[in-house]
CSV table of C-alpha atoms in Angstrom, one decimal:
chain,number,residue,atom,x,y,z
A,264,MET,CA,-67.1,24.7,-61.0
A,265,ILE,CA,-68.8,21.3,-60.5
A,266,TRP,CA,-70.9,21.8,-63.5
A,267,LEU,CA,-67.9,21.8,-65.8
A,268,SER,CA,-66.8,18.2,-64.8
A,269,TRP,CA,-67.6,15.4,-67.3
A,270,TRP,CA,-68.7,12.9,-64.4
A,271,VAL,CA,-71.4,15.2,-63.3
A,272,TRP,CA,-73.2,15.1,-66.7
A,273,ALA,CA,-72.3,11.3,-67.0
A,274,LEU,CA,-74.0,10.7,-63.4
A,275,ALA,CA,-77.0,12.8,-64.5
A,276,ALA,CA,-77.3,10.7,-67.8
A,277,VAL,CA,-77.3,7.4,-65.9
A,278,ALA,CA,-79.7,8.6,-63.4
A,279,LEU,CA,-82.0,9.7,-66.4
A,280,GLY,CA,-81.4,6.3,-67.9
A,281,ILE,CA,-82.6,4.8,-64.7
A,282,LEU,CA,-85.5,7.0,-64.5
A,283,GLU,CA,-86.4,5.9,-67.9
A,284,VAL,CA,-86.6,2.3,-66.8
A,285,LEU,CA,-89.1,3.3,-64.1
A,286,VAL,CA,-91.4,6.0,-66.3
A,287,PRO,CA,-91.5,4.7,-69.7
A,288,GLY,CA,-92.4,7.0,-72.5
A,289,TYR,CA,-88.7,7.9,-73.6
A,290,ILE,CA,-88.9,11.3,-72.5
A,291,ALA,CA,-86.2,11.0,-69.9
A,292,LEU,CA,-84.2,8.9,-72.2
A,293,GLY,CA,-83.9,12.0,-74.4
A,294,PHE,CA,-82.4,14.4,-71.8
A,295,GLY,CA,-80.0,11.5,-70.5
A,296,ILE,CA,-78.9,11.1,-74.3
A,297,GLY,CA,-78.4,14.9,-74.1
A,298,ALA,CA,-76.5,14.5,-70.9
A,299,GLY,CA,-74.4,12.0,-72.2
A,300,LEU,CA,-73.2,13.8,-75.2
A,301,VAL,CA,-72.4,16.9,-73.0
A,302,ALA,CA,-70.3,14.4,-70.9
A,303,LEU,CA,-68.6,12.9,-73.8
A,304,GLY,CA,-67.9,16.4,-75.3
A,305,LEU,CA,-66.3,17.4,-71.9
A,306,LEU,CA,-64.4,14.1,-71.7
A,307,GLY,CA,-62.9,14.4,-75.1
A,308,GLY,CA,-62.0,18.0,-74.7
A,309,LEU,CA,-64.1,19.2,-77.5
A,310,LEU,CA,-66.1,21.8,-75.4
A,311,THR,CA,-62.8,23.2,-73.6
A,312,PRO,CA,-62.0,25.6,-76.2
A,313,ILE,CA,-65.6,26.9,-76.2
A,314,LEU,CA,-66.1,27.0,-72.5
A,315,ASP,CA,-62.4,28.7,-72.5
A,316,THR,CA,-63.7,31.5,-74.7
A,317,ALA,CA,-67.1,31.9,-72.7
A,318,GLY,CA,-65.5,33.0,-69.4
A,319,GLY,CA,-68.3,32.9,-66.9
A,320,LEU,CA,-70.9,32.0,-69.2
A,321,GLY,CA,-69.7,28.3,-69.3
A,322,PHE,CA,-72.6,26.9,-67.6
A,323,GLY,CA,-75.1,28.9,-69.6
A,324,LEU,CA,-73.4,27.3,-72.8
A,325,LEU,CA,-73.7,23.8,-71.3
A,326,LEU,CA,-77.3,24.3,-70.6
A,327,ILE,CA,-77.9,25.3,-74.0
A,328,LEU,CA,-76.0,22.5,-75.5
A,329,PHE,CA,-77.7,20.1,-73.5
A,330,GLY,CA,-81.2,21.2,-74.5
A,331,LEU,CA,-80.1,21.1,-78.0
A,332,CYS,CA,-78.6,17.9,-77.8
A,333,SER,CA,-81.6,16.4,-75.5
A,334,GLY,CA,-84.2,18.1,-78.2
A,335,VAL,CA,-82.6,16.2,-81.3
A,336,ALA,CA,-82.4,12.9,-79.3
A,337,TRP,CA,-86.0,13.2,-78.3
A,338,TRP,CA,-87.0,14.0,-82.1
A,339,GLY,CA,-84.9,11.0,-83.3
A,340,LEU,CA,-86.5,8.7,-80.6
A,341,ARG,CA,-90.2,10.0,-81.5
A,342,ALA,CA,-89.1,9.3,-85.2
A,343,VAL,CA,-87.9,5.8,-84.4
A,344,PHE,CA,-90.5,4.7,-81.9
A,345,GLY,CA,-94.0,6.7,-83.3
A,346,PRO,CA,-95.9,9.1,-81.5
A,347,VAL,CA,-97.5,8.4,-77.9
A,348,GLY,CA,-100.6,6.5,-78.2
A,349,GLY,CA,-100.7,5.4,-81.6
A,350,THR,CA,-103.8,4.3,-83.0
A,351,VAL,CA,-106.4,2.2,-81.0
A,352,GLN,CA,-107.6,-1.1,-82.8
A,353,THR,CA,-111.4,-1.7,-82.5
A,354,PHE,CA,-113.4,-4.8,-83.2
A,355,ASP,CA,-116.7,-5.0,-84.9
A,356,ASP,CA,-117.4,-8.7,-84.9
A,357,ASP,CA,-117.7,-10.9,-81.8
A,358,VAL,CA,-115.6,-14.1,-81.3
A,359,ASN,CA,-118.6,-16.1,-80.5
A,360,ASP,CA,-120.6,-15.1,-83.6
């Protein structure tokens, strides 16, 4: 099955990274990091024993792993870059006064 190939997940990670450049907000970047981690797990052979024991549920396990990795990556990015919007700076004095 094609979804069990590491290069599909790596291609999805690159596509999500490009999407992040076009649509800022680091949401697509979190998903891209999650896809990249799944690709590295498949490439390194770390996920092969798990997928072999799962039988026909390998795609579902990869989606769950992708979701977990993406959520952790998004949470980490939010901790580093702060919440969306932040605080608004207001001025009470006019520069011409």
